[in-house]
Short mmCIF file of C-alpha atoms in Angstrom, two decimals:
data_model
loop_
_atom_site.label_atom_id
_atom_site.label_comp_id
_atom_site.label_asym_id
_atom_site.label_seq_id
_atom_site.Cartn_x
_atom_site.Cartn_y
_atom_site.Cartn_z
CA MET P 1 0.00 0.00 0.00
CA THR P 2 1.32 3.47 -0.84
CA THR P 3 0.38 6.98 0.33
CA THR P 4 0.11 10.20 -1.66
CA ALA P 5 0.59 13.61 0.00
CA LEU P 6 -2.35 16.05 -0.36
CA ALA P 7 -2.17 19.84 -0.61
CA GLY P 8 -3.65 20.25 2.86
CA GLY P 9 -0.94 18.14 4.44
CA GLY P 10 -2.98 14.96 4.73
CA GLU P 11 -2.36 11.68 3.04
CA GLN P 12 -4.51 9.65 0.70
CA THR P 13 -4.05 5.89 0.81
CA ALA P 14 -3.65 4.14 -2.56
CA ASP P 15 -3.82 0.41 -2.92
CA PRO P 16 -1.36 -1.34 -5.26
CA PRO P 17 -2.76 -2.44 -8.63
CA VAL P 18 -4.92 -5.56 -8.43
CA PHE P 19 -3.51 -8.50 -10.36
CA PRO P 20 -4.69 -10.34 -12.36
CA ASP P 21 -7.04 -7.67 -13.70
CA ARG P 22 -9.51 -7.77 -16.58
CA PRO P 23 -7.06 -6.89 -19.42
CA PHE P 24 -4.59 -9.59 -18.37
CA ARG P 25 -7.32 -12.17 -17.88
CA ALA P 26 -8.56 -11.46 -21.40
CA LEU P 27 -5.03 -11.75 -22.83
CA TRP P 28 -4.39 -14.91 -20.80
CA ALA P 29 -7.62 -16.52 -22.02
CA ALA P 30 -6.93 -15.50 -25.62
CA THR P 31 -3.43 -16.96 -25.44
CA GLY P 32 -4.70 -20.17 -23.86
CA LEU P 33 -7.41 -20.71 -26.47
CA SER P 34 -5.03 -20.20 -29.38
CA GLN P 35 -2.46 -22.49 -27.74
CA VAL P 36 -5.01 -25.31 -27.39
CA GLY P 37 -6.11 -24.87 -30.99
CA SER P 38 -2.52 -24.86 -32.21
CA ALA P 39 -1.79 -27.99 -30.18
CA VAL P 40 -4.70 -29.69 -31.96
CA SER P 41 -3.27 -28.61 -35.32
CA ASN P 42 0.15 -29.95 -34.36
CA VAL P 43 -1.50 -33.38 -34.59
CA THR P 44 -4.06 -32.85 -37.34
CA ILE P 45 -1.98 -30.96 -39.94
CA PRO P 46 0.67 -33.75 -40.13
CA MET P 47 -2.14 -36.35 -40.19
CA CYS P 48 -3.83 -34.43 -42.99
CA ALA P 49 -0.56 -34.40 -44.95
CA ALA P 50 0.33 -38.04 -44.32
CA VAL P 51 -3.08 -39.74 -44.50
CA THR P 52 -5.30 -37.47 -46.58
CA LEU P 53 -2.68 -36.21 -49.06
CA GLY P 54 -0.28 -39.18 -48.96
CA ALA P 55 2.81 -37.03 -48.28
CA SER P 56 6.27 -38.55 -48.68
CA ALA P 57 9.00 -38.51 -46.05
CA LEU P 58 10.61 -35.48 -47.72
CA GLU P 59 7.29 -33.64 -47.80
CA MET P 60 6.67 -34.44 -44.11
CA THR P 61 10.14 -33.10 -43.31
CA SER P 62 9.34 -29.93 -45.28
CA LEU P 63 6.11 -29.57 -43.31
CA ALA P 64 7.97 -29.80 -40.01
CA VAL P 65 10.37 -27.10 -41.22
CA VAL P 66 7.71 -24.64 -42.40
CA GLU P 67 5.84 -25.02 -39.13
CA VAL P 68 8.80 -23.45 -37.28
CA LEU P 69 11.19 -21.65 -39.63
CA PRO P 70 9.02 -18.72 -40.87
CA SER P 71 8.11 -17.76 -37.29
CA LEU P 72 11.75 -17.91 -36.25
CA LEU P 73 12.98 -15.88 -39.23
CA ILE P 74 10.37 -13.15 -38.96
CA ARG P 75 10.58 -12.78 -35.18
CA LEU P 76 13.43 -10.23 -35.04
CA PRO P 77 12.28 -8.03 -37.97
CA ALA P 78 8.74 -8.04 -36.59
CA ALA P 79 10.06 -7.14 -33.14
CA ALA P 80 11.98 -4.15 -34.53
CA TRP P 81 8.77 -2.99 -36.21
CA SER P 82 6.69 -3.66 -33.09
CA ASP P 83 8.98 -1.61 -30.86
CA GLY P 84 8.44 1.43 -33.09
CA LEU P 85 4.64 1.25 -33.02
CA ARG P 86 2.69 4.13 -31.55
CA ARG P 87 -0.71 2.53 -31.90
CA PRO P 88 -2.54 -0.15 -29.89
CA ARG P 89 -1.12 -3.62 -30.38
CA ALA P 90 -4.11 -5.70 -29.29
CA PRO P 91 -6.10 -5.01 -32.51
CA MET P 92 -3.04 -6.01 -34.56
CA MET P 93 -2.72 -9.24 -32.57
CA ALA P 94 -6.41 -9.88 -33.23
CA ALA P 95 -5.72 -9.32 -36.93
CA CYS P 96 -2.96 -11.95 -36.79
CA ASN P 97 -5.46 -14.32 -35.19
CA LEU P 98 -7.96 -13.63 -37.97
CA VAL P 99 -5.29 -14.38 -40.60
CA GLN P 100 -4.52 -17.67 -38.84
CA ALA P 101 -8.24 -18.48 -38.57
CA ALA P 102 -8.72 -17.85 -42.29
CA ILE P 103 -5.74 -20.06 -43.15
CA MET P 104 -6.87 -22.93 -40.95
CA GLY P 105 -10.46 -22.56 -42.06
CA SER P 106 -9.42 -22.78 -45.71
CA VAL P 107 -7.89 -26.25 -45.23
CA PRO P 108 -11.21 -28.15 -44.91
CA LEU P 109 -12.80 -25.94 -47.56
CA LEU P 110 -10.04 -26.65 -50.08
CA TRP P 111 -10.19 -30.36 -49.26
CA TRP P 112 -13.98 -30.41 -49.75
CA LEU P 113 -13.51 -28.67 -53.13
CA GLY P 114 -10.81 -31.18 -54.10
CA ALA P 115 -8.20 -28.40 -54.42
CA LEU P 116 -5.99 -29.22 -51.44
CA HIS P 117 -2.56 -30.63 -52.23
CA ILE P 118 0.69 -30.83 -50.33
CA VAL P 119 2.36 -27.75 -51.87
CA LEU P 120 -0.63 -25.60 -50.98
CA LEU P 121 -0.71 -27.05 -47.47
CA LEU P 122 2.97 -26.19 -47.05
CA ALA P 123 2.34 -22.63 -48.21
CA LEU P 124 -0.62 -22.16 -45.87
CA THR P 125 1.36 -23.56 -42.94
CA ALA P 126 4.25 -21.20 -43.69
CA VAL P 127 1.96 -18.14 -43.73
CA ALA P 128 0.34 -19.24 -40.45
CA SER P 129 3.80 -19.66 -38.90
CA ALA P 130 4.80 -16.15 -40.04
CA ALA P 131 1.59 -14.72 -38.56
CA LEU P 132 2.48 -16.41 -35.27
CA GLY P 133 5.88 -14.70 -35.34
CA VAL P 134 4.28 -11.29 -35.80
CA TYR P 135 1.74 -12.03 -33.04
CA SER P 136 4.54 -12.97 -30.63
CA ALA P 137 6.48 -9.80 -31.45
CA LEU P 138 3.42 -7.74 -30.52
CA SER P 139 2.52 -9.67 -27.37
CA SER P 140 5.49 -8.87 -25.10
CA PRO P 141 5.15 -5.05 -25.26
CA LEU P 142 1.41 -5.42 -24.68
CA LEU P 143 2.01 -7.64 -21.65
CA VAL P 144 4.35 -5.03 -20.18
CA GLN P 145 1.72 -2.34 -20.77
CA ILE P 146 -1.05 -4.12 -18.88
CA VAL P 147 0.86 -5.93 -16.09
CA PRO P 148 2.64 -4.18 -13.18
CA LYS P 149 6.39 -4.80 -13.17
CA ALA P 150 6.15 -6.59 -9.84
CA ASN P 151 3.78 -9.14 -11.41
CA LEU P 152 5.50 -9.84 -14.74
CA VAL P 153 7.13 -13.05 -13.48
CA GLU P 154 3.76 -14.26 -12.19
CA ALA P 155 2.10 -13.34 -15.50
CA ASN P 156 4.70 -15.30 -17.47
CA GLY P 157 4.21 -18.23 -15.10
CA LYS P 158 0.45 -18.28 -15.70
CA ILE P 159 0.94 -18.19 -19.46
CA SER P 160 3.51 -21.01 -19.23
CA ALA P 161 1.10 -23.07 -17.13
CA THR P 162 -1.58 -22.62 -19.78
CA ARG P 163 0.87 -23.78 -22.43
CA SER P 164 1.53 -26.93 -20.42
CA VAL P 165 -2.19 -27.66 -20.27
CA ALA P 166 -2.49 -27.06 -24.01
CA ASP P 167 0.41 -29.40 -24.77
CA ILE P 168 -1.53 -32.26 -23.16
CA SER P 169 -5.17 -31.40 -23.86
CA GLY P 170 -4.65 -30.30 -27.47
CA PRO P 171 -3.23 -33.58 -28.83
CA ALA P 172 -5.74 -35.55 -26.75
CA LEU P 173 -8.64 -33.54 -28.19
CA GLY P 174 -7.20 -33.82 -31.68
CA GLY P 175 -6.79 -37.58 -31.36
CA ALA P 176 -10.36 -38.00 -30.10
CA LEU P 177 -11.76 -35.97 -33.00
CA LEU P 178 -9.62 -37.79 -35.56
CA ALA P 179 -11.27 -41.03 -34.48
CA ARG P 180 -14.62 -39.62 -35.64
CA VAL P 181 -14.05 -37.14 -38.48
CA ALA P 182 -11.53 -36.58 -41.28
CA ALA P 183 -8.34 -34.70 -40.44
CA PRO P 184 -9.10 -31.59 -42.56
CA TYR P 185 -12.32 -31.01 -40.64
CA VAL P 186 -10.54 -31.27 -37.28
CA VAL P 187 -8.38 -28.31 -38.34
CA LEU P 188 -11.53 -26.22 -37.90
CA VAL P 189 -10.97 -26.47 -34.13
CA ASP P 190 -7.82 -24.38 -34.56
CA ALA P 191 -9.67 -21.87 -36.74
CA LEU P 192 -12.42 -21.49 -34.14
CA SER P 193 -9.85 -21.05 -31.36
CA PHE P 194 -8.22 -18.18 -33.27
CA LEU P 195 -11.61 -16.51 -33.79
CA ALA P 196 -12.34 -16.75 -30.06
CA SER P 197 -8.87 -15.42 -29.27
CA ALA P 198 -9.38 -12.43 -31.58
CA ALA P 199 -12.69 -11.66 -29.87
CA LEU P 200 -11.06 -11.75 -26.42
CA LEU P 201 -8.24 -9.45 -27.55
CA THR P 202 -10.78 -6.70 -28.21
CA ARG P 203 -11.20 -6.53 -24.41
CA VAL P 204 -7.49 -5.87 -23.82
CA ARG P 205 -7.03 -2.13 -23.41
CA PRO P 206 -3.90 -0.72 -21.74
CA ALA P 207 -4.40 2.07 -19.24
CA SER P 208 -3.04 4.64 -21.71
CA ALA P 209 -1.07 4.76 -24.90
CA GLY P 210 2.17 5.91 -23.31
CA THR P 211 2.19 4.22 -19.93
CA GLY P 212 0.73 1.21 -18.28
CA PRO P 213 0.74 -0.65 -14.99
CA ALA P 214 4.31 -1.76 -15.61
CA ASP P 215 5.43 1.84 -15.09
CA ALA P 216 4.00 1.97 -11.58
CA VAL P 217 6.33 0.69 -8.86
CA ALA P 218 5.28 0.89 -5.26
CA GLY P 219 7.44 3.09 -3.14
CA GLY P 220 7.67 6.18 -5.32
CA PRO P 221 8.70 7.28 -8.78
CA ALA P 222 11.72 5.94 -10.49
CA GLY P 223 13.64 9.15 -9.85
CA ALA P 224 13.17 9.03 -6.07
CA ALA P 225 16.17 8.64 -3.83
CA GLY P 226 17.24 5.05 -3.25
CA PRO P 227 16.30 2.02 -5.32
CA ALA P 228 12.67 1.62 -6.28
CA ARG P 229 11.08 -1.45 -4.74
CA THR P 230 8.18 -3.61 -5.65
CA ALA P 231 5.16 -3.99 -3.44
CA GLU P 232 6.84 -7.04 -1.92
CA GLY P 233 9.99 -5.09 -1.11
CA ALA P 234 12.21 -6.76 -3.71
CA VAL P 235 14.56 -4.64 -5.77
CA PRO P 236 13.61 -5.20 -9.44
CA ALA P 237 16.14 -6.17 -12.07
CA GLU P 238 18.39 -3.39 -13.31
CA PRO P 239 17.04 -1.68 -16.43
CA VAL P 240 18.42 -2.34 -19.85
CA LYS P 241 20.37 0.77 -20.81
CA THR P 242 21.13 2.17 -24.21
CA ALA P 243 24.41 3.82 -25.05
CA GLU P 244 22.73 7.16 -25.76
CA THR P 245 19.68 7.38 -23.54
CA SER P 246 19.23 11.11 -24.07
CA LYS P 247 18.94 10.92 -27.84
CA THR P 248 15.94 10.13 -29.97
CA SER P 249 15.14 6.45 -30.27
CA THR P 250 16.60 4.66 -33.25
CA THR P 251 14.38 3.82 -36.18
CA TRP P 252 13.17 0.29 -36.71
CA LYS P 253 15.50 -0.05 -39.72
CA GLN P 254 18.48 0.77 -37.50
CA ARG P 255 17.31 -1.69 -34.85
CA LEU P 256 16.92 -4.32 -37.56
CA GLY P 257 20.57 -4.15 -38.62
CA ALA P 258 22.76 -7.21 -38.20
CA ALA P 259 25.26 -5.31 -36.05
CA ALA P 260 22.53 -4.20 -33.66
CA ASN P 261 21.22 -7.76 -33.30
CA VAL P 262 24.71 -9.12 -32.73
CA ARG P 263 25.30 -6.52 -29.99
CA LEU P 264 21.97 -7.44 -28.40
CA ALA P 265 22.74 -11.17 -28.53
CA LEU P 266 26.18 -10.67 -26.97
CA ALA P 267 24.79 -8.37 -24.29
CA MET P 268 22.09 -10.87 -23.36
CA GLY P 269 24.63 -13.69 -23.38
CA ARG P 270 26.43 -11.93 -20.54
CA GLN P 271 23.33 -12.25 -18.35
CA SER P 272 23.61 -15.21 -16.00
CA GLY P 273 19.86 -15.92 -16.07
CA VAL P 274 19.79 -15.99 -19.86
CA ARG P 275 22.80 -18.30 -19.92
CA ALA P 276 21.07 -20.67 -17.51
CA VAL P 277 17.92 -20.83 -19.67
CA VAL P 278 19.98 -21.33 -22.84
CA THR P 279 21.90 -24.17 -21.16
CA VAL P 280 18.69 -25.95 -20.18
CA SER P 281 17.31 -25.45 -23.69
CA PHE P 282 20.48 -26.92 -25.22
CA VAL P 283 20.34 -29.96 -22.92
CA ASN P 284 16.66 -30.45 -23.76
CA GLY P 285 17.68 -30.49 -27.41
CA VAL P 286 20.38 -33.08 -26.70
CA THR P 287 17.93 -35.40 -24.94
CA GLN P 288 15.07 -34.94 -27.45
CA PRO P 289 16.21 -37.53 -30.03
CA VAL P 290 17.70 -39.81 -27.37
CA LEU P 291 15.20 -40.09 -24.52
CA VAL P 292 12.66 -42.52 -25.97
CA LEU P 293 15.39 -44.72 -27.46
CA PHE P 294 17.13 -44.81 -24.07
CA LEU P 295 13.90 -45.74 -22.28
CA VAL P 296 13.05 -48.51 -24.76
CA HIS P 297 16.45 -50.09 -25.34
CA ALA P 298 18.58 -49.23 -22.30
CA VAL P 299 16.06 -49.60 -19.46
CA HIS P 300 13.46 -51.73 -21.32
CA MET P 301 10.42 -49.61 -20.51
CA GLY P 302 7.11 -50.36 -22.27
CA PRO P 303 5.41 -47.84 -24.59
CA SER P 304 2.28 -47.42 -22.46
CA LEU P 305 4.32 -46.75 -19.33
CA ILE P 306 6.54 -44.29 -21.19
CA GLY P 307 3.50 -42.39 -22.46
CA SER P 308 1.92 -42.23 -19.01
CA LEU P 309 5.06 -41.00 -17.28
CA LEU P 310 5.90 -38.44 -19.99
CA ALA P 311 2.50 -36.86 -19.42
CA LEU P 312 3.65 -35.88 -15.93
CA GLY P 313 5.60 -33.06 -17.54
CA ALA P 314 2.37 -31.10 -17.86
CA VAL P 315 1.76 -31.46 -14.11
CA GLY P 316 5.16 -30.01 -13.30
CA GLY P 317 4.73 -27.20 -15.81
CA VAL P 318 1.31 -26.19 -14.52
CA THR P 319 2.47 -26.34 -10.90
CA GLY P 320 5.55 -24.26 -11.61
CA GLY P 321 3.60 -21.70 -13.59
CA MET P 322 1.00 -21.21 -10.88
CA LEU P 323 3.52 -21.07 -8.01
CA VAL P 324 6.26 -18.90 -9.52
CA GLY P 325 4.50 -15.67 -8.50
CA ARG P 326 4.24 -16.80 -4.88
CA ALA P 327 7.84 -17.96 -4.89
CA GLN P 328 9.00 -14.58 -6.17
CA LYS P 329 7.05 -12.74 -3.49
CA ARG P 330 8.33 -14.98 -0.71
CA PHE P 331 11.94 -15.56 -1.73
CA GLY P 332 12.68 -12.75 -4.16
CA SER P 333 13.50 -12.90 -7.87
CA GLY P 334 17.13 -14.02 -7.40
CA ARG P 335 16.32 -16.97 -5.18
CA THR P 336 13.40 -18.01 -7.39
CA LEU P 337 15.71 -18.01 -10.40
CA ALA P 338 18.26 -20.09 -8.48
CA LEU P 339 15.53 -22.49 -7.32
CA GLY P 340 14.39 -23.09 -10.90
CA THR P 341 18.00 -23.65 -11.98
CA ALA P 342 18.73 -26.08 -9.14
CA VAL P 343 15.54 -28.10 -9.74
CA SER P 344 16.30 -28.26 -13.47
CA LEU P 345 19.76 -29.61 -12.69
CA LEU P 346 18.36 -32.13 -10.20
CA SER P 347 15.81 -33.41 -12.74
CA LEU P 348 18.49 -35.16 -14.81
CA ALA P 349 20.55 -36.48 -11.91
CA LEU P 350 18.99 -39.98 -11.71
CA LEU P 351 17.72 -41.25 -15.06
CA PRO P 352 21.04 -41.46 -16.98
CA PHE P 353 22.45 -43.78 -14.29
CA ALA P 354 19.29 -45.84 -13.65
CA ALA P 355 18.91 -49.55 -14.31
CA ALA P 356 15.78 -51.19 -15.67
CA GLY P 357 12.92 -51.32 -13.20
CA PRO P 358 11.87 -49.01 -10.37
CA SER P 359 14.96 -46.79 -10.54
CA ALA P 360 14.31 -46.01 -14.21
CA MET P 361 10.68 -45.20 -13.49
CA ALA P 362 11.71 -42.96 -10.60
CA GLY P 363 14.28 -41.27 -12.83
CA LEU P 364 11.70 -40.55 -15.54
CA VAL P 365 9.19 -39.23 -13.00
CA LEU P 366 11.89 -36.95 -11.59
CA LEU P 367 12.88 -35.79 -15.07
CA GLU P 368 9.34 -34.92 -16.11
CA LEU P 369 8.05 -33.40 -12.87
CA ALA P 370 11.18 -31.58 -11.72
CA GLY P 371 12.34 -30.70 -15.24
CA SER P 372 9.10 -29.00 -16.24
CA PHE P 373 8.62 -27.44 -12.79
CA GLY P 374 12.14 -26.03 -12.63
CA GLY P 375 12.15 -25.02 -16.29
CA THR P 376 8.93 -23.07 -15.85
CA LEU P 377 10.28 -21.27 -12.77
CA LEU P 378 13.46 -20.49 -14.68
CA ILE P 379 11.85 -19.22 -17.87
CA ALA P 380 9.15 -17.20 -16.10
CA SER P 381 11.77 -15.55 -13.86
CA VAL P 382 14.12 -14.69 -16.72
CA PHE P 383 11.42 -13.54 -19.13
CA GLY P 384 9.64 -11.48 -16.47
CA SER P 385 12.90 -9.80 -15.46
CA LEU P 386 13.81 -9.04 -19.07
CA GLN P 387 10.39 -7.54 -19.77
CA ALA P 388 10.56 -5.40 -16.64
CA ALA P 389 14.09 -4.17 -17.35
CA ALA P 390 13.94 -3.54 -21.10
CA PRO P 391 13.39 0.04 -22.32
CA LYS P 392 9.96 0.62 -23.81
CA ASP P 393 11.30 0.94 -27.33
CA ARG P 394 13.24 -2.37 -27.17
CA ILE P 395 10.90 -4.76 -25.31
CA ALA P 396 9.87 -6.76 -28.36
CA GLN P 397 13.45 -7.04 -29.61
CA VAL P 398 14.82 -8.16 -26.25
CA MET P 399 12.17 -10.85 -25.94
CA ALA P 400 12.51 -11.91 -29.58
CA MET P 401 16.24 -12.32 -29.12
CA ALA P 402 15.63 -14.39 -25.98
CA PHE P 403 13.30 -16.65 -27.97
CA VAL P 404 15.78 -16.96 -30.85
CA LEU P 405 18.61 -17.85 -28.45
CA LEU P 406 16.49 -20.57 -26.83
CA GLN P 407 15.37 -21.98 -30.16
CA ALA P 408 18.90 -21.92 -31.56
CA ALA P 409 20.29 -23.69 -28.49
CA SER P 410 17.63 -26.39 -28.75
CA LEU P 411 18.14 -26.86 -32.49
CA ILE P 412 21.91 -27.16 -32.01
CA GLY P 413 21.41 -29.67 -29.22
CA VAL P 414 19.34 -32.08 -31.34
CA PRO P 415 22.11 -33.15 -33.77
CA VAL P 416 24.63 -33.15 -30.90
CA GLY P 417 22.45 -35.61 -29.00
CA GLY P 418 21.95 -37.76 -32.08
CA ALA P 419 25.68 -37.83 -32.81
CA LEU P 420 26.51 -38.77 -29.21
CA ALA P 421 23.96 -41.60 -29.29
CA VAL P 422 25.35 -42.96 -32.56
CA ALA P 423 28.96 -42.76 -31.39
CA PHE P 424 28.66 -43.89 -27.76
CA GLY P 425 25.11 -45.13 -27.18
CA THR P 426 22.02 -43.59 -25.68
CA ARG P 427 23.11 -43.96 -22.04
CA TRP P 428 26.34 -42.07 -22.58
CA ALA P 429 24.45 -39.42 -24.50
CA MET P 430 22.16 -38.93 -21.49
CA ILE P 431 25.15 -38.88 -19.13
CA ALA P 432 26.83 -36.27 -21.34
CA ALA P 433 23.68 -34.12 -21.22
CA PHE P 434 23.70 -34.20 -17.43
CA ALA P 435 27.44 -33.44 -17.36
CA VAL P 436 26.96 -30.36 -19.54
CA MET P 437 24.15 -29.12 -17.33
CA ALA P 438 26.13 -29.73 -14.14
CA ALA P 439 29.26 -28.06 -15.51
CA ALA P 440 27.34 -24.96 -16.59
CA LEU P 441 24.72 -24.57 -13.86
CA GLY P 442 26.60 -25.84 -10.78
CA PRO P 443 29.21 -23.05 -10.72
CA GLN P 444 26.51 -20.51 -11.55
CA LEU P 445 24.49 -21.53 -8.49
CA VAL P 446 27.60 -21.05 -6.35
CA ARG P 447 28.24 -17.59 -7.85
CA TRP P 448 24.64 -16.55 -7.19
CA ALA P 449 24.93 -17.68 -3.57
CA LEU P 450 28.22 -15.81 -3.09
CA THR P 451 26.71 -12.59 -4.45
CA ARG P 452 23.63 -13.02 -2.24
CA TRP P 453 21.33 -13.46 -5.25
CA ALA P 454 22.17 -10.02 -6.67
CA PRO P 455 20.53 -9.16 -10.04
CA ASP P 456 22.56 -9.15 -13.23
CA PRO P 457 24.14 -5.83 -14.24
CA PRO P 458 22.28 -3.74 -16.84
CA ILE P 459 22.34 -4.77 -20.48
CA ILE P 460 24.15 -2.01 -22.39
CA LEU P 461 22.84 -1.74 -25.96
#
C-alpha cells in the first residue's frame, strides 16, 4: 500500500494495482485458447498431410520445417517494427489471429472442393507460422503495458502453465476428433480457437497509450532517492540501458541491422539468467532424439508406461507456472531463479544412471516433474525480469532475441544428442547431457549464492 501527500498536508491511501485484472485475464484466455487450438493442429496438420494427401518422407520433413522456420525468421524483424509502433497492439494481434483463422479454415474448404494438395498445405502452414511470429512480437510489449512490473514473473508463469495444459489437452482432443471425423475437418478447431482469441483481444485495453501498470512501482517514482522497490519489497532487475539514452530512439530499420542484433545477442549472453535458460534449452535439445530410445532399449520400458510418465511433464509445468509468482514474493527474484535452476539440474541427476525397473521409473518421473517445474520457474523468472528491465522501445526485440537464443540452443542440441547416441550409445548421450548441465549450472548456483542473489548488471545496448 502506498500513500500520496495532499495539498492540505494529509495523506490519501492508494492500494497497489490488483492482479490479475480484466485486461490480463482477457489476454491470458486469448493466449490459452489459441495455444489449445494450435496444439490440436500440431496433430491434425501432419495427419492431414500423411493420411489425406499421402505425403512422402521429404514432404513431411518440409512440413515440419515450415511449421517453425518462418516464425523464427520473422521474429526479429517483426520485433523491430513492433517496438516502433505508436498505436494499440491488441487489434493487430487480433488481426494476426484472424489471418490464422482464415488459413486454418481454408484447409477443410479446399479439401472439400478437391483443391488441397501438399504444396498448398505447405504454403498455408508457412503463412500461419509467419503470422504467429508477428503475433509474438506484438505480445510482449502489450504484456508489459497491462501488467505491473512486480507481477510480470507471475504473469509469465500463468501463461507457461496454460501452455503446459495445451500441450496435453490439445493432442488428446485432436486424437479423439480424428477417431470420428476426417483430419481436414478437425483443423476447424484451430480456426475457431483463433476466432475466439481475436474476440477476447478486443477486451485488452492498456491504461493509456504511453504508460501502463508496468510503469507503476510501489514506493515512489523511479527518480526518487534510493532504489525503487516492488510492493513485496524486492529490488527489481536493473534496467536495460542504451548507449545514448538522451537521444531520440533509433528507427526500426536501424534496430533491424545485423550489427545491432549481434550486440543485443552478446549483451544478453552476458546475463547469467539468460545463460542458464539457454543451457537448459540446449540440454533439452540433446535429450530430445535420445530419450525414448534410451527408455526402450537401455532400461526396457514399455510404450504405455513411457506415455503415461511423460504426461507428468504437464503437471510439473502447470504447478511451476501457478507457483512462480508466490515464490517470487516470498523468496525474491534471485532466489526463485536459483531455485528453478537447481531443480532443473536435479531433474536429470537420476535417469542417466538408472537400471531397468523401479529406478528407471523414478528417474523418468523426476525428469518430467522436476524438469518441467524447474524449467517453468526459470523461464518465467528470466522472461519477467527481461520484460521489466527492457526500455519501452526495445521490449519486443529483447524478448525476440531471448526466444531466438532458446530456439537456436535447442536446435543445435538435437544433432549433438543424435551424434553422441550414434557414437557412444544412448546412455552415454544422457550422461553427457547431465554433465553439460552440471558443468554450466553448478558453478553458476555457487556464484549466485556468493553474491547473495544479486541481479545481473544492466544490459548495455
